[in-house]
Tab-separated table of C-alpha atoms in Angstrom:
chain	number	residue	atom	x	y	z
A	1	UNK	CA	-10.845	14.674	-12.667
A	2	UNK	CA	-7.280	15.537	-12.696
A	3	UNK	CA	-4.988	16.291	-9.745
A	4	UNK	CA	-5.378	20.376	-10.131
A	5	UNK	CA	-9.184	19.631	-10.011
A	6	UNK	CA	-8.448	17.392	-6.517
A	7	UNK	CA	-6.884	20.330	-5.161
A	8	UNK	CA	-10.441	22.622	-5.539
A	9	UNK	CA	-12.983	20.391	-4.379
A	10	UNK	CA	-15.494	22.568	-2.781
A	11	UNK	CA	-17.056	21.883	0.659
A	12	UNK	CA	-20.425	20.288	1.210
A	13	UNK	CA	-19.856	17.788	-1.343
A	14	UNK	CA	-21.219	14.232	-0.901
A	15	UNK	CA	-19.171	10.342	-0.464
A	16	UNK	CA	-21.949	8.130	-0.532
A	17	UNK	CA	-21.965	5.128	1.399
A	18	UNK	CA	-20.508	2.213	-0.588
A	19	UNK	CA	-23.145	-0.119	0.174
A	20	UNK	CA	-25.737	2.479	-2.336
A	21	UNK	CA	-23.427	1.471	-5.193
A	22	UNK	CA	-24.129	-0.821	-8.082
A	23	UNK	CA	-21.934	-3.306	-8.787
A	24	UNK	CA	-19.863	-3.102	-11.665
A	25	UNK	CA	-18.847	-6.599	-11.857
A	26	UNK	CA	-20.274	-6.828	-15.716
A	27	UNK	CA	-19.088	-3.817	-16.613
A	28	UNK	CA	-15.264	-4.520	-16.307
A	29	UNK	CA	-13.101	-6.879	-17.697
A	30	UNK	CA	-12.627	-10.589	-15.215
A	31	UNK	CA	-9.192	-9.700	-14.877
A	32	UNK	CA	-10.143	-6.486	-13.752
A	33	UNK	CA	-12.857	-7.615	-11.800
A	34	UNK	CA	-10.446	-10.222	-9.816
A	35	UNK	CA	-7.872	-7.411	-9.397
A	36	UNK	CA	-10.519	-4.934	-7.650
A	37	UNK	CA	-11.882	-7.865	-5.384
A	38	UNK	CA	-8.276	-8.589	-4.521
A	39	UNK	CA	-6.940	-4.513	-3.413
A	40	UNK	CA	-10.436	-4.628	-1.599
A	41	UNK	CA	-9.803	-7.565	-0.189
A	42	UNK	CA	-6.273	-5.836	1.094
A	43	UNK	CA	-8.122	-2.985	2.307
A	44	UNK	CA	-10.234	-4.922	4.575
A	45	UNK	CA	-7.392	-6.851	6.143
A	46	UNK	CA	-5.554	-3.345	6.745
A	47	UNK	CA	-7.834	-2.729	8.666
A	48	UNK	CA	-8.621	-6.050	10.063
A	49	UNK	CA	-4.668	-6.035	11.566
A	50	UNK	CA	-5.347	-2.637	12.368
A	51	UNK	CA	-2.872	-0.692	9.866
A	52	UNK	CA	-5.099	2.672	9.178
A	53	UNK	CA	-5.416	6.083	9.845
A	54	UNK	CA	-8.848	6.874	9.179
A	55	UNK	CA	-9.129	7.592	5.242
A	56	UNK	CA	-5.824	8.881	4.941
A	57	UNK	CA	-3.504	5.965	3.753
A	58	UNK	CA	-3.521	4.125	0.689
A	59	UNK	CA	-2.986	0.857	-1.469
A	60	UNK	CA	-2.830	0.716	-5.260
A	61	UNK	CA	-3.185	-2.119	-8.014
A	62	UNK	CA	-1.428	-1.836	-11.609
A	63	UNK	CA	-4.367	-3.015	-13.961
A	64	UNK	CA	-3.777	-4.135	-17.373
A	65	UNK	CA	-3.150	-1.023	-19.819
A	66	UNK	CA	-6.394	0.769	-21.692
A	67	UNK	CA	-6.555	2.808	-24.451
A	68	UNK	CA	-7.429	6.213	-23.967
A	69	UNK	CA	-8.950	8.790	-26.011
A	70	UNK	CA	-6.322	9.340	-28.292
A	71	UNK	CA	-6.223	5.425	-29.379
A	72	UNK	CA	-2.559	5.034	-27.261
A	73	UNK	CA	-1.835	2.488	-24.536
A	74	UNK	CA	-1.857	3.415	-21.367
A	75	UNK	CA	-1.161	2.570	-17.773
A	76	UNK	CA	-4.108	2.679	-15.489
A	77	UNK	CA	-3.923	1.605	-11.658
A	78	UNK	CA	-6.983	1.225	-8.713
A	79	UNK	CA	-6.588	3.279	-5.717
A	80	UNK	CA	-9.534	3.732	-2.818
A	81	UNK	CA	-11.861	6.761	-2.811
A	82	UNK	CA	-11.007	9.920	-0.481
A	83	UNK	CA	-13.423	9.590	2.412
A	84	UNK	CA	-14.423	6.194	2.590
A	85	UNK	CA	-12.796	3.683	5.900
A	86	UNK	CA	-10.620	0.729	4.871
A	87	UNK	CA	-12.993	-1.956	6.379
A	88	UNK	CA	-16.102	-0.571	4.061
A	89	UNK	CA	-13.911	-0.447	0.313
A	90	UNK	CA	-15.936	-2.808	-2.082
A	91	UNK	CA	-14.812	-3.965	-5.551
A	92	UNK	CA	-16.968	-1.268	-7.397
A	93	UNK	CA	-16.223	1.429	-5.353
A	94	UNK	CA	-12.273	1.754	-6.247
A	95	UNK	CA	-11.321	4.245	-8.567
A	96	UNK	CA	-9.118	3.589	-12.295
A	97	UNK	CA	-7.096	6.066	-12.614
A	98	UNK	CA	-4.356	6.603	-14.995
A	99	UNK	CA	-0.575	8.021	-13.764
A	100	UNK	CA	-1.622	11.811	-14.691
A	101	UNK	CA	-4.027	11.922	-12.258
A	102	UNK	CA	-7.165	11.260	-14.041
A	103	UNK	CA	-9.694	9.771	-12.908
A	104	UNK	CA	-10.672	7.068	-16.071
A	105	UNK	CA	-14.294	5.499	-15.132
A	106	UNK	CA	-18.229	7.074	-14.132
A	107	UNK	CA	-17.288	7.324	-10.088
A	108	UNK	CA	-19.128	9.466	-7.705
A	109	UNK	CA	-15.811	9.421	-5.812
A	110	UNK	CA	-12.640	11.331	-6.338
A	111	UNK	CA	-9.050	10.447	-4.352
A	112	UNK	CA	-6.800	12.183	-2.194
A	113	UNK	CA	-3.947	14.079	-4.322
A	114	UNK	CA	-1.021	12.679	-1.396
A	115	UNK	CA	-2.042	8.944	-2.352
A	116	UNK	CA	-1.518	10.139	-6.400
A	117	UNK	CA	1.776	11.468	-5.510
A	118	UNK	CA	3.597	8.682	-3.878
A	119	UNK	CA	1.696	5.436	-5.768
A	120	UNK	CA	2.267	7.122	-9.368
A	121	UNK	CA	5.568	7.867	-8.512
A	122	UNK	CA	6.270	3.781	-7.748
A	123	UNK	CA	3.733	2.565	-10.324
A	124	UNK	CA	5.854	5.025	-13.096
A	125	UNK	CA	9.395	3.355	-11.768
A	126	UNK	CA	8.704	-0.147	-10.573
A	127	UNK	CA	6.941	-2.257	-13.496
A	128	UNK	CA	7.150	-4.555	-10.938
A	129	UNK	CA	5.285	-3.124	-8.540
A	130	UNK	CA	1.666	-4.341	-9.086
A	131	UNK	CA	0.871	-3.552	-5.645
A	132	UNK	CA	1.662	-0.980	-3.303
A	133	UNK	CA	0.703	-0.757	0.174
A	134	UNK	CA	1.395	3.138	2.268
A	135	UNK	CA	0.445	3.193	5.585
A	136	UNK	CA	0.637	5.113	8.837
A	137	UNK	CA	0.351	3.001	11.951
A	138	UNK	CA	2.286	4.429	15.067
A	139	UNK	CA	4.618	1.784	15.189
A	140	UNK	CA	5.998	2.222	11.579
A	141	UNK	CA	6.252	5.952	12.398
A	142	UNK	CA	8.042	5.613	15.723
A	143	UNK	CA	10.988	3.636	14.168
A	144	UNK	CA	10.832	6.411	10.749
A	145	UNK	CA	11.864	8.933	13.671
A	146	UNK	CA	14.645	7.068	14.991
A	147	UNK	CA	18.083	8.276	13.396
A	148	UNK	CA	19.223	4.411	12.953
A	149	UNK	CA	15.414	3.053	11.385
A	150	UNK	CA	15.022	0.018	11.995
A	151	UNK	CA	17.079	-2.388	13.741
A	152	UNK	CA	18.520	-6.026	13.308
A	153	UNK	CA	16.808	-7.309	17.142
A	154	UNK	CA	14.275	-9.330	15.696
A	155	UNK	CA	13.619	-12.401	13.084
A	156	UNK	CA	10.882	-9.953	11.798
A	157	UNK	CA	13.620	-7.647	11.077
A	158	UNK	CA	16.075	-9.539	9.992
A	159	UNK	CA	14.322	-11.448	7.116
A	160	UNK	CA	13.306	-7.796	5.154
A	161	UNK	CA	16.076	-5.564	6.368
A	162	UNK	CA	18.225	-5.485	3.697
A	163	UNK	CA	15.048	-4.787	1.447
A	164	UNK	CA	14.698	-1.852	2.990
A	165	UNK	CA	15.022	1.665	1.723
A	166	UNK	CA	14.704	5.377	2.910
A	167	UNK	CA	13.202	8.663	2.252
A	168	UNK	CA	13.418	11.448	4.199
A	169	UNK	CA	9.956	14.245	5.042
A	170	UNK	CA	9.333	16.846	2.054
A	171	UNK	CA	6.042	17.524	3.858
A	172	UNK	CA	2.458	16.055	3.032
A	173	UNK	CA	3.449	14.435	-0.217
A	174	UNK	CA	1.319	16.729	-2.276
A	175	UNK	CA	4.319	18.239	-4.712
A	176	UNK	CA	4.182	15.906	-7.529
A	177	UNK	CA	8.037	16.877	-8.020
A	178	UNK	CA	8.921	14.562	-5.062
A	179	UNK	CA	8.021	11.623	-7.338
A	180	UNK	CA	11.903	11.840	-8.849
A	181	UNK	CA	13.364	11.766	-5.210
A	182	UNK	CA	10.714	8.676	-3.704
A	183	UNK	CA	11.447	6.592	-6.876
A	184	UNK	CA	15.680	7.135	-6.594
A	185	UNK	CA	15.193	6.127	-2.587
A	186	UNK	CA	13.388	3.660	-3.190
A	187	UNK	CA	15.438	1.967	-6.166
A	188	UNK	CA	15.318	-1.657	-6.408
A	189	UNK	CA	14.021	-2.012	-2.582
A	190	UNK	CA	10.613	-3.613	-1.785
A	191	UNK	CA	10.072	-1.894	1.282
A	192	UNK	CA	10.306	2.201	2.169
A	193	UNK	CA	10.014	3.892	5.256
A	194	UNK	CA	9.229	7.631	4.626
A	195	UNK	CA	10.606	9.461	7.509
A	196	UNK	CA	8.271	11.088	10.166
A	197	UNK	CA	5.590	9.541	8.033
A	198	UNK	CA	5.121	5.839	7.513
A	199	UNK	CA	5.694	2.646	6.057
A	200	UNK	CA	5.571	1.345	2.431
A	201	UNK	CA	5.575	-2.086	0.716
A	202	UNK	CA	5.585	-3.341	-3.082
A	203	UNK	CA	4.736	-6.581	-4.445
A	204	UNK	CA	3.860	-8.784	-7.752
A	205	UNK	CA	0.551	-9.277	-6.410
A	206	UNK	CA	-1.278	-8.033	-3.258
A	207	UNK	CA	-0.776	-11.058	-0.766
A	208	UNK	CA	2.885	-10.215	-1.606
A	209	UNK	CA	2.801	-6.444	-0.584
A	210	UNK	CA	0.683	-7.760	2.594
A	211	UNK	CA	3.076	-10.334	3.730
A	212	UNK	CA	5.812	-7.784	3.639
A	213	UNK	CA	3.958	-4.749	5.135
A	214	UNK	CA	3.303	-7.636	7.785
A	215	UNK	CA	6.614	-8.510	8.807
A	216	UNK	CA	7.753	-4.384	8.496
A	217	UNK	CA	4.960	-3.973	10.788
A	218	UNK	CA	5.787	-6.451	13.026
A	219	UNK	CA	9.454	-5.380	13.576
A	220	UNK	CA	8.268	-2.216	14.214
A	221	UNK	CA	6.174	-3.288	16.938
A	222	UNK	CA	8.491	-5.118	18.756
A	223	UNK	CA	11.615	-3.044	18.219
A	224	UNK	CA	9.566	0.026	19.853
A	225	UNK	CA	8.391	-2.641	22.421
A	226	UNK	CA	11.942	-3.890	23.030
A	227	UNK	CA	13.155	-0.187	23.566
A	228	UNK	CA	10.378	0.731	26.337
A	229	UNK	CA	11.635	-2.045	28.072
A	230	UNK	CA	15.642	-1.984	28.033
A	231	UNK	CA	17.872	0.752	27.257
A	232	UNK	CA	19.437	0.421	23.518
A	233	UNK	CA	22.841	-0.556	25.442
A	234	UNK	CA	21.052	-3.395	26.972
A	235	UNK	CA	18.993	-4.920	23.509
A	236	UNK	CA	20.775	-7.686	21.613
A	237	UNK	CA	21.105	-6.634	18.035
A	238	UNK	CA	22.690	-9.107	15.479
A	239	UNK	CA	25.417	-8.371	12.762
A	240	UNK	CA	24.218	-7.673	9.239
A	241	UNK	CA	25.649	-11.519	8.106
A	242	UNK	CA	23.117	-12.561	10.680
A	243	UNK	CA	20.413	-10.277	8.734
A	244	UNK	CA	21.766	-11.555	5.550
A	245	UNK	CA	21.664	-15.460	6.583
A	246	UNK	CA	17.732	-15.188	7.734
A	247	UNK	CA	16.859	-12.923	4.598
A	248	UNK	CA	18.116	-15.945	2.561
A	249	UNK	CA	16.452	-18.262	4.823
A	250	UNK	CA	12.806	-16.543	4.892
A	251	UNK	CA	13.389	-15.702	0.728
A	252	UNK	CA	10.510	-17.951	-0.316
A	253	UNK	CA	8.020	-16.570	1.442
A	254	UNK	CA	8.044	-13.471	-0.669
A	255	UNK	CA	8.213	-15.160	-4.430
A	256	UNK	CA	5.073	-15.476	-6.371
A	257	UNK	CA	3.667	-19.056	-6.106
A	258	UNK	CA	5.064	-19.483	-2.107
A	259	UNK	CA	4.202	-17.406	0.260
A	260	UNK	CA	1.302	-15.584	-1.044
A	261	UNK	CA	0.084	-19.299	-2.090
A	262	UNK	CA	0.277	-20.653	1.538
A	263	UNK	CA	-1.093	-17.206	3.343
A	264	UNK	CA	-3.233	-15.466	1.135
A	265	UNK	CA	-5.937	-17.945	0.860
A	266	UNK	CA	-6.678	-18.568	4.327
A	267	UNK	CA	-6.652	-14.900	4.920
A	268	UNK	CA	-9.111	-14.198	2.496
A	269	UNK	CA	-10.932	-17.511	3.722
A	270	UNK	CA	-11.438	-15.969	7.405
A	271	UNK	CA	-12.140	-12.402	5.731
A	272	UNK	CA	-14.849	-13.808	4.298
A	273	UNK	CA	-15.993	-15.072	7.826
A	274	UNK	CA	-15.053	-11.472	9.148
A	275	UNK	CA	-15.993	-8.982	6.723
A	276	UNK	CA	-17.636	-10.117	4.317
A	277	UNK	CA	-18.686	-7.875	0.791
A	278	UNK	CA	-15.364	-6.434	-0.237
A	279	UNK	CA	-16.206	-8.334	-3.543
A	280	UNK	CA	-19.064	-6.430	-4.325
């Protein structure tokens, strides 16, 4: 199913439960396999910290490259099923799909054409990228409507602030031609905030995209709390050498090995505990 094809779904069709799949563990590679229980895995703690809007956010996973009909290489990535809640996404029931919009595996399920849009458009630019978290949480959108984003009040802020980037409403991102204009705001960043919209986060693995979208969140949170309670003239905002000094400070906890080594486990440890079956 291509994006066009997205666009005509007819009503009265059917998103089974994911619970009524089979599991496709044995039918998928172990590396693909680990990658699906790990973007579940993110999906459950999304919604564990409370970072959804019903089924209309996203996170994506670059899997290894396929070969397609044609015998050529090509990129494929996992992204959730239109209809389905974060906390009930299970390993078998993400969708491969390559960066044209096609769906590339036997799913019951097809996605929602804005999450195509803005993941393709980082997948295509950002090798690096092998996650990517987009939400909408109100906090995240109150700052995006703020002329001056996000500020320097808080340690939360001030240890991704620098890697963050900008890009301003087109509308519900279904134009695929807003791909060119997401991918030059974002640039080398590792965090966006798309105006009147929400939050987004990249990383070399998922605990990496997580830990950031955590701290964005969090200086959302307390910036907008900070504001209710104290005029702007009377919050304490730090220079951008302080920013600078506590982004070199906090730099570990975003390199492969650190801080997704020290966090992610235990998080998946007490999701387990919490919420268990993602990694079915």
């Amino acid at each position: 199913m291509n994006i066009n094809q997205m666009n005509n779904i007819v009503a009265g069709f059917d998103i089974p439960a994911p619970e009524s799949l089979n599991c496709i563990k044995d039918m998928v590679s172990d590396v693909e396999w680990e990658l699906r229980c790990q973007l579940a895995a993110t999906y459950r703690l999304c919604a564990k910290y409370g970072w959804t809007d019903l089924v209309f956010t996203h996170i994506s996973v670059r899997l290894p490259d396929e070969e397609n009909d044609k015998g050529e290489m090509e990129e494929r990535f996992l992204i959730n099923p239109y209809g389905l809640l974060f906390h009930e996404i299970t390993a078998s029931s993400l969708i491969k799909i390559d960066l044209q919009g096609n769906i590339c595996q036997e799913t019951p399920y097809f996605i929602n054409p804005a999450g195509f849009t803005i993941h393709s458009a980082v997948h295509m630019a950002r090798h690096d990228a092998a996650c990517v978290i987009h939400v909408h949480t109100p906090y995240g959108i109150a700052v995006s409507v703020q002329n001056n984003g996000l500020r320097r009040y808080t340690q939360f802020a001030m240890q991704i602030i620098d890697d963050l980037a900008y890009h301003d409403y087109e509308g519900i991102a279904l134009n695929l031609d807003e791909r060119e204009q997401i991918i030059a705001d974002l640039g080398d960043k590792n965090l966006l905030m798309l105006r009147n919209h929400g939050t987004l986060t990249i990383g070399q693995n998922c605990a990496i995209a997580f830990l950031r979208m955590y701290f964005l969140e969090n200086a959302c949170k307390t910036q907008i709390l900070a504001q209710n309670g104290a005029n702007d003239g009377g919050l304490c905002e730090h220079p951008p050498e302080m920013a600078a000094t506590v982004s070199a400070q906090g730099a570990a906890a975003f390199h492969p090995g650190m801080g997704d080594n020290l966090i992610w486990p235990a998080l998946i440890r007490d999701l387990r505990r919490t919420h268990a079956g993602f990694d079915q």
